[in-house]
Short mmCIF file of C-alpha atoms and ligand atoms in Angstrom, two decimals:
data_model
loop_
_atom_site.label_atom_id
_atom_site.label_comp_id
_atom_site.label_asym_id
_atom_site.label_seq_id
_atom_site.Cartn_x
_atom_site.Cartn_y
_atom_site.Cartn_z
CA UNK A 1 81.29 88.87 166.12
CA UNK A 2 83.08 85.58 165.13
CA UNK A 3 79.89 84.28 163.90
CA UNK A 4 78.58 87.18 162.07
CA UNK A 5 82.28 87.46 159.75
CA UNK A 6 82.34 84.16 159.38
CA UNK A 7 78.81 84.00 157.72
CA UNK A 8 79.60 87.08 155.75
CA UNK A 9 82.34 85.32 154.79
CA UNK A 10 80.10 82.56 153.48
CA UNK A 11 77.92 84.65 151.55
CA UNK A 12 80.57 86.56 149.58
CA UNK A 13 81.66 82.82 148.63
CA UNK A 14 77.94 81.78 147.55
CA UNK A 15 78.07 85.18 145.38
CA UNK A 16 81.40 85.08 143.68
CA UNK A 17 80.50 81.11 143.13
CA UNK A 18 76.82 82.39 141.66
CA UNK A 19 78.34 84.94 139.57
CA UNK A 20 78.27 83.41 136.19
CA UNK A 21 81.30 83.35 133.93
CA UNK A 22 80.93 86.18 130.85
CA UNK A 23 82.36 86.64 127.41
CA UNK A 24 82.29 89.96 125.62
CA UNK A 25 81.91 89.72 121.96
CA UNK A 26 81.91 92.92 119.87
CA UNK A 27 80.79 92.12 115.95
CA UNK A 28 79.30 93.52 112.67
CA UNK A 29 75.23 94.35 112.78
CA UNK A 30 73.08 91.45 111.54
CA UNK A 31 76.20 89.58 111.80
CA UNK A 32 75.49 86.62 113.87
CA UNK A 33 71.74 83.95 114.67
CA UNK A 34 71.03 85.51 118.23
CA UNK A 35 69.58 82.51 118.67
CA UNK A 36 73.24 80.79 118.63
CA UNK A 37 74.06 83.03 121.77
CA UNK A 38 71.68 81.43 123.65
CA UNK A 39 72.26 78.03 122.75
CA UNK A 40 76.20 78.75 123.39
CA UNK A 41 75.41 79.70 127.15
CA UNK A 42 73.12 76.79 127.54
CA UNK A 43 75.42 74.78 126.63
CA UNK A 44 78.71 76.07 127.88
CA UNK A 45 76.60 78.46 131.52
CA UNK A 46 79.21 81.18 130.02
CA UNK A 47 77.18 84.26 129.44
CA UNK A 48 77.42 86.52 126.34
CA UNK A 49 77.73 90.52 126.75
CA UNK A 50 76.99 91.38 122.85
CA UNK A 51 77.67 94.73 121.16
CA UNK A 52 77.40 95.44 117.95
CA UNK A 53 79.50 97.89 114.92
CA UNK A 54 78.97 99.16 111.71
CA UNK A 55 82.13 98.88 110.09
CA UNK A 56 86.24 97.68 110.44
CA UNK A 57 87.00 101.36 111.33
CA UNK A 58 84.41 102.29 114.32
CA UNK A 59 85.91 98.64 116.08
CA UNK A 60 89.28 99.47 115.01
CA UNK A 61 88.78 103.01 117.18
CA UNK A 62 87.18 101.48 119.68
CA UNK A 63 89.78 98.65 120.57
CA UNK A 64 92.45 101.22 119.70
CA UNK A 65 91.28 103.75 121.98
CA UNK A 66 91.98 100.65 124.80
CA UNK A 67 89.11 101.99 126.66
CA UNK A 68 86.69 99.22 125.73
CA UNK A 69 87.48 95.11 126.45
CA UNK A 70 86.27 92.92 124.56
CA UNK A 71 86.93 88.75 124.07
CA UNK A 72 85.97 88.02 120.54
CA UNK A 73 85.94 90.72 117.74
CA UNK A 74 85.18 90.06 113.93
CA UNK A 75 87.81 92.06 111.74
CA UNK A 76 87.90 91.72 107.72
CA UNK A 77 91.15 90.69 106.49
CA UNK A 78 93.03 94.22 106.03
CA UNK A 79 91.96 95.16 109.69
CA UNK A 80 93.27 91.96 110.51
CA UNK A 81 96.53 92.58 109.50
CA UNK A 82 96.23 96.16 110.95
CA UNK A 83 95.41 95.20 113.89
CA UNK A 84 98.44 92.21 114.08
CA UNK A 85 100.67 94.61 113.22
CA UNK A 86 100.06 97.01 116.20
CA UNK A 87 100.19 93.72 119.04
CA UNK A 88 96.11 94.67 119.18
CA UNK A 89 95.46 90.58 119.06
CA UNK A 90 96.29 87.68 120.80
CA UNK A 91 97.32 84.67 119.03
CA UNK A 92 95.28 81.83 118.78
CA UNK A 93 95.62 78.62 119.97
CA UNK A 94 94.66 75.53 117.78
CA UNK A 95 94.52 73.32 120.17
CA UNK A 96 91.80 75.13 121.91
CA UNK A 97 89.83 75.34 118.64
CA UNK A 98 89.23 71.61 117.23
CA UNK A 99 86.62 72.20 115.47
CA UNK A 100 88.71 74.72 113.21
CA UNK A 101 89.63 71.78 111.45
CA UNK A 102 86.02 71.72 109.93
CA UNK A 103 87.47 75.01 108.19
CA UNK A 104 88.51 74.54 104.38
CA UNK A 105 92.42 74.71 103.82
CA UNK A 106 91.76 77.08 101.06
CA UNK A 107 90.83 79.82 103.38
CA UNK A 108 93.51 79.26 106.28
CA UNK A 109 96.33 80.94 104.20
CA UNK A 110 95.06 84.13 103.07
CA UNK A 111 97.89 86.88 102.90
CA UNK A 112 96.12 89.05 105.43
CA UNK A 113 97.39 86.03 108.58
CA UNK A 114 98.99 83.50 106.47
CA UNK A 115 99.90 80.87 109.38
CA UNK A 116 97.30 81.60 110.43
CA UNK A 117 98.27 82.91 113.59
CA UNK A 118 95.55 85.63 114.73
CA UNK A 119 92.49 84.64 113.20
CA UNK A 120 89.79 82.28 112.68
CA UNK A 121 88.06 82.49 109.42
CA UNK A 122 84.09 83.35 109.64
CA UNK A 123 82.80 84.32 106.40
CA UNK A 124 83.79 85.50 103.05
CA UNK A 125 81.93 87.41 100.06
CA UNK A 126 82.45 90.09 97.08
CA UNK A 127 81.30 93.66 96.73
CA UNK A 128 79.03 94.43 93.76
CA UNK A 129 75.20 96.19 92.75
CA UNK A 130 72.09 94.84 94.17
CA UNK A 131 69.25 96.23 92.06
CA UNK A 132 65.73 96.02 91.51
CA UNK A 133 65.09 94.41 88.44
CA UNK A 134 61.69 96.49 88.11
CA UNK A 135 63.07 99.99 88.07
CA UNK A 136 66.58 99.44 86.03
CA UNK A 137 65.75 99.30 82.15
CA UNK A 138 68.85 96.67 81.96
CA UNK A 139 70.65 94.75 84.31
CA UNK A 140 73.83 96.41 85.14
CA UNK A 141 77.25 94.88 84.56
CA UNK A 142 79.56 97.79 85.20
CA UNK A 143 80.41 100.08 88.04
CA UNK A 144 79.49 103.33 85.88
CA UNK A 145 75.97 102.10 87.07
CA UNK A 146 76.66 104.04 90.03
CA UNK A 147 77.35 107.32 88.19
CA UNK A 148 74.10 107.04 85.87
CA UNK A 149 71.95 110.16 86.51
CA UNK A 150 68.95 107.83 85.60
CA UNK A 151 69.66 106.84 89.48
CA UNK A 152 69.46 110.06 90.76
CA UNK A 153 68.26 109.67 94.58
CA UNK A 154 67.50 105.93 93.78
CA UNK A 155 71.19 105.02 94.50
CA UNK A 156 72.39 103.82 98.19
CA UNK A 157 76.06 103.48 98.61
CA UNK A 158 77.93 102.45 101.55
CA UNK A 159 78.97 104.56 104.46
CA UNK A 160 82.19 102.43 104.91
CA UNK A 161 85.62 104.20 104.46
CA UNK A 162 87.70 101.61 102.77
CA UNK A 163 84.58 99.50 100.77
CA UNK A 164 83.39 103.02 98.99
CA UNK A 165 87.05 104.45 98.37
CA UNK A 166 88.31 101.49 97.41
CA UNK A 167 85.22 100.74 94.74
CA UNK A 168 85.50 104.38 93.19
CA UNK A 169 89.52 103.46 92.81
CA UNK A 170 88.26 100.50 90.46
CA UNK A 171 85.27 102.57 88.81
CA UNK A 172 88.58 104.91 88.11
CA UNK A 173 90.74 102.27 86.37
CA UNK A 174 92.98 101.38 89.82
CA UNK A 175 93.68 99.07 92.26
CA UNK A 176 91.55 99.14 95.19
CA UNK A 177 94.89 99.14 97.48
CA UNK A 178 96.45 102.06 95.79
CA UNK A 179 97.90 104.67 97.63
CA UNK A 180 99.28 107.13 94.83
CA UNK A 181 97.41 110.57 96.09
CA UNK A 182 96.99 110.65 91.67
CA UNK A 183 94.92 107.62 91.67
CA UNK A 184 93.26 108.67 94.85
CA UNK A 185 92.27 112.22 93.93
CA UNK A 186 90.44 110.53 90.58
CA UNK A 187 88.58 108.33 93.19
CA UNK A 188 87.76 111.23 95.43
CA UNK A 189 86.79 112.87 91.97
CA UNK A 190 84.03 110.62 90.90
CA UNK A 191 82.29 110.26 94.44
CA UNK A 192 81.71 113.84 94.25
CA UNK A 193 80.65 113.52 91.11
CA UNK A 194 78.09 110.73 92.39
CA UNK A 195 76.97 113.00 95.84
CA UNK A 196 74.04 114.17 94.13
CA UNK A 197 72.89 111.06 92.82
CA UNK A 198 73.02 109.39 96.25
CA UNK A 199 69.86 108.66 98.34
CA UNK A 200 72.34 107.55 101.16
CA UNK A 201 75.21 106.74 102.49
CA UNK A 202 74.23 103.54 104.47
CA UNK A 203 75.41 100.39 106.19
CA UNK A 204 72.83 98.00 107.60
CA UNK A 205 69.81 99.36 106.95
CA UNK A 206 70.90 98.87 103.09
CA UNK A 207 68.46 95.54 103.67
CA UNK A 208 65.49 97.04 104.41
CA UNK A 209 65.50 99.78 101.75
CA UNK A 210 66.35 97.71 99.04
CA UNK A 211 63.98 95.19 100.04
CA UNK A 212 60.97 97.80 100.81
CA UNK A 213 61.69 99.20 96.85
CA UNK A 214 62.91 102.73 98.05
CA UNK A 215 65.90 102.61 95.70
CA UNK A 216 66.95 101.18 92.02
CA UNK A 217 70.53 100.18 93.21
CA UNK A 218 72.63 99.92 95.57
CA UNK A 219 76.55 99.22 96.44
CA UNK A 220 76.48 96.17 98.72
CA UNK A 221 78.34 93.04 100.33
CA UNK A 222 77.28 89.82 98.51
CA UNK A 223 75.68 88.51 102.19
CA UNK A 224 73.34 91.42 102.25
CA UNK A 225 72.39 90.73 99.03
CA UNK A 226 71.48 87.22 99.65
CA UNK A 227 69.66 88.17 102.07
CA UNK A 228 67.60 90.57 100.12
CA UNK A 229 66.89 88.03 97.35
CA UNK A 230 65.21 86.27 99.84
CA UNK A 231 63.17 88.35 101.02
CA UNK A 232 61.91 89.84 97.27
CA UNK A 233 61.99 88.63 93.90
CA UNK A 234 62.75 91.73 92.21
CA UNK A 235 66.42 91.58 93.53
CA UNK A 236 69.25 91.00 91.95
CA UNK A 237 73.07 91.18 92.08
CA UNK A 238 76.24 91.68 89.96
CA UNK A 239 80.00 91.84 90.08
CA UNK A 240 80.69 94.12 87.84
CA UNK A 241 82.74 93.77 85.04
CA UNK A 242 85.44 95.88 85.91
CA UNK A 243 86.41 93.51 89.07
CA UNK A 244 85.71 93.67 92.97
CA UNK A 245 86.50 93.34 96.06
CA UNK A 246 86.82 90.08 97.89
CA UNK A 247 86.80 90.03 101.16
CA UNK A 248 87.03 88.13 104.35
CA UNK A 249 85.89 88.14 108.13
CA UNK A 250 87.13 86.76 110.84
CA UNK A 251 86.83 85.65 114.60
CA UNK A 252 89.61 86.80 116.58
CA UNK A 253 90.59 87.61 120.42
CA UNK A 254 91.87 90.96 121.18
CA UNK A 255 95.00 91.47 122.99
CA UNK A 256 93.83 92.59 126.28
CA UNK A 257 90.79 90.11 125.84
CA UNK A 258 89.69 89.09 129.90
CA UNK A 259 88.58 86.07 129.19
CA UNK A 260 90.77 84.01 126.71
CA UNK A 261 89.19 80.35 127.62
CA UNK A 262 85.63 81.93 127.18
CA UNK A 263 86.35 83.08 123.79
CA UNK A 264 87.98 80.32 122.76
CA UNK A 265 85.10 78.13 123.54
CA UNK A 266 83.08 80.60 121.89
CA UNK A 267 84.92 80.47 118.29
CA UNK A 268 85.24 77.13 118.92
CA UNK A 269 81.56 76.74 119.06
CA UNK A 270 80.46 79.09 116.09
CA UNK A 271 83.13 76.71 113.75
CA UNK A 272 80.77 73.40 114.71
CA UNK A 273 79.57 72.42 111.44
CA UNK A 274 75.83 71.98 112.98
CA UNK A 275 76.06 76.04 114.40
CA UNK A 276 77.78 77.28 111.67
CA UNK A 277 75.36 75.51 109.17
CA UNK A 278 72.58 77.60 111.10
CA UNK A 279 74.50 80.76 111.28
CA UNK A 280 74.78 80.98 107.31
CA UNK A 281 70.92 80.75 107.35
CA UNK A 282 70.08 83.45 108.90
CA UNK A 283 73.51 85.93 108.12
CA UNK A 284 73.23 84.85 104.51
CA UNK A 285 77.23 85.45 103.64
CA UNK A 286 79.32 82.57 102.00
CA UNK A 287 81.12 80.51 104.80
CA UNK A 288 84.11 78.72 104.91
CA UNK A 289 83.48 75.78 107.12
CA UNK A 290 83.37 72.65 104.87
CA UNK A 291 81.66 70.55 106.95
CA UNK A 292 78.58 73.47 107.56
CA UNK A 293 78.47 73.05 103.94
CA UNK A 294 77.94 69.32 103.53
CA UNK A 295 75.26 69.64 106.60
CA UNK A 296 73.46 71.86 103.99
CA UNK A 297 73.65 70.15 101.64
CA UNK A 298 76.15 71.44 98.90
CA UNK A 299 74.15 71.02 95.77
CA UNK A 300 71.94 73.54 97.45
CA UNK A 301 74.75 75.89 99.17
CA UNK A 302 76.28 75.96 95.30
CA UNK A 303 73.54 77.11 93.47
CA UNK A 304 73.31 80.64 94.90
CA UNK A 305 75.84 82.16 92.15
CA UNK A 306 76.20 85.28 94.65
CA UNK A 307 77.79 83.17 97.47
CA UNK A 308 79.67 81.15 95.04
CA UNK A 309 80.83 83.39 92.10
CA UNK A 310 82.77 81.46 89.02
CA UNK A 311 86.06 81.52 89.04
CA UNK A 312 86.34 84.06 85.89
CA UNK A 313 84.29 86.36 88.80
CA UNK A 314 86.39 86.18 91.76
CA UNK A 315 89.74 86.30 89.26
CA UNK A 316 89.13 89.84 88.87
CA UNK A 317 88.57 90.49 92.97
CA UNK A 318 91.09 91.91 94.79
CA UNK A 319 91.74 91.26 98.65
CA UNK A 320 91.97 94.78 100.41
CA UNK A 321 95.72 95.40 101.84
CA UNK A 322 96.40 97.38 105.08
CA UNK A 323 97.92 100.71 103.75
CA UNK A 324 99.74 101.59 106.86
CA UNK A 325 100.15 105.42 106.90
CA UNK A 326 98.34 106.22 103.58
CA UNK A 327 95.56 105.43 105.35
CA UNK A 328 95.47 108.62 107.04
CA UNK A 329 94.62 110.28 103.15
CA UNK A 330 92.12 107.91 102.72
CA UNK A 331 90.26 108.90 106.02
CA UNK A 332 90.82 112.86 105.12
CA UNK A 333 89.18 111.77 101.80
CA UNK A 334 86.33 110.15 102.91
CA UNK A 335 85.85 112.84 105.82
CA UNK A 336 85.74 115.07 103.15
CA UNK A 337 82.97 113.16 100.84
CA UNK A 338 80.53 112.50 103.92
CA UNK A 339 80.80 115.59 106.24
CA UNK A 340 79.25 117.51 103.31
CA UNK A 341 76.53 114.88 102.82
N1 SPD B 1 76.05 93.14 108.32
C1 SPD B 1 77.44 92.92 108.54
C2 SPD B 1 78.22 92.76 107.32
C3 SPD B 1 79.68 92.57 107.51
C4 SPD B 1 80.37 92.50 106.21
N2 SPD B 1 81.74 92.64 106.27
C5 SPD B 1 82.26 93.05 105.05
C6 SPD B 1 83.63 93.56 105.13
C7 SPD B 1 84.13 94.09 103.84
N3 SPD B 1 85.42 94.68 103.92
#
């Protein structure tokens, strides 16, 4: 009897030692090189559980809902701050992230996590039209693009809460962080006004429609859109006129995370300039990690006037703002505009 606990004893030892190490990362679609993944458990034997979301709001519910645990999560700035606010992240620490320091200083203050304290910058872009230059007459430059009947069914707009809301508020003379119900109801307004018009309400698959040439224009994040002008020659992009959105996305650790060292070593590893270099190849949005930049060479990483807008551009951006309860009338509003689709 002895000998038969004492080998089960030895088995459940050889198990729990086989049993590899996982982290559970939770990001954006098309959001990361698989490829990376596998390189990061070669490297580190630390296995990666991946699971992807569509937009700030499904991974907000889902961490919210505290059903779900995940390790590393990739919040834009406003959800960010959200998210700070309610104790739903754990702080980082530097220390455990050297190669952070490969991050440019311009992006480590943002007012969304000014220390910073929760987050780990990952990427960055604007908002603005991706069109096909064969089926527009001119190339647009304002938002009332996206209210031309001439687009009637050949118009794709985002199915994103806070992107779509908070572009209609600018197509409507406001700020895209307003919360007077006034400005709000002229927002809610004008995408009813545009329903008709719109082929669909889409996220990812935004790529492969624009690129296949099954509509004229579409509302997009300036990544997508570089990764659609590589793929076709008829597309092209514009911030319009009337200003945008600039946003930014980050790596962070949620606050009931399991495995803090594991996703530390994972952010760690997606900020080496070598990973992050490849990253930006394949995800195709702006980065903030200097030295990425100089291992691609930054003549090159420049001239894409998408992922680096001038400074006239990005002057009339505005960073999206957590709106703490107003939020709530922004969800009824866009309930409202997509239930009916
Ligand atoms: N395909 C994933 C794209 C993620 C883009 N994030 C944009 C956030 C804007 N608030």
């Amino acid at each position: 009897m002895k000998r038969i606990l004492t080998i089960a004893l030895f088995l459940s030892l050889l198990v729990s030692a086989a049993a590899a190490e996982t982290i559970s990362v939770y990001n954006w679609g098309d959001y990361i090189d698989v490829d990376t993944l596998s390189q990061f458990t070669a490297e580190t034997g630390i296995d990666v559980i991946y699971e992807v979301y569509e937009t700030n709001e499904d991974m907000y519910a889902k961490i919210a809902n505290g059903g779900s645990s995940y390790d590393v999560i990739f919040p834009s700035d406003y959800m960010v701050e959200r998210m700070a606010g309610e104790h739903l992240l754990h702080p980082i620490n530097w220390e455990n992230i050297p190669n952070a320091a490969n991050i440019d200083e311009r992006f480590m203050h943002e007012s969304y996590d000014p220390e910073p304290t929760y987050s780990v910058p990952y990427t960055w872009g604007t908002m603005g039209i991706l069109y096909n230059t064969t089926m527009v007459d001119e190339a647009p430059d304002s938002w009332q693009t996206l209210l031309d009947p001439e687009y009637a069914m050949d118009m794709l707009m985002l199915n994103s809460p806070r992107d779509t809301l908070g572009i209609a508020l600018v197509m409507a003379g406001h700020s895209l962080n307003s919360t007077d119900p006034k400005d709000l109801e002229d927002a809610k307004q004008l995408l009813i006004e545009q329903k008709p018009l719109v082929l669909a309400y889409v996220v990812d698959e935004v790529k492969d429609k624009m690129i296949g040439g099954e509509a004229a224009v579409a509302l997009v994040w300036s990544g997508d859109a570089t990764f659609c002008m590589d793929e076709s020659d008829e597309l092209d992009y514009v911030v319009p006129k009337e200003g945008s959105n600039i946003f930014f996305d980050t790596m962070c650790i949620p606050a009931n995370a399991k495995n803090v060292s594991g996703a530390e070593k994972f952010i760690d590893f997606m900020c080496r300039a070598d990973i992050a270099a490849k990253n930006y190849e394949y995800v195709g949005y702006a980065i903030p990690n200097r030295a990425a930049i100089e291992v691609l060479g930054e003549e090159e990483y420049n001239a894409s006037p998408v992922n680096n807008p001038p400074q006239e551009v990005l002057d009339k951006c505005e960073v999206f703002h957590y709106l703490g309860d107003d939020t709530k009338l922004y969800d009824q509003i866009w309930t409202e505009i997509i239930s009916e689709f």
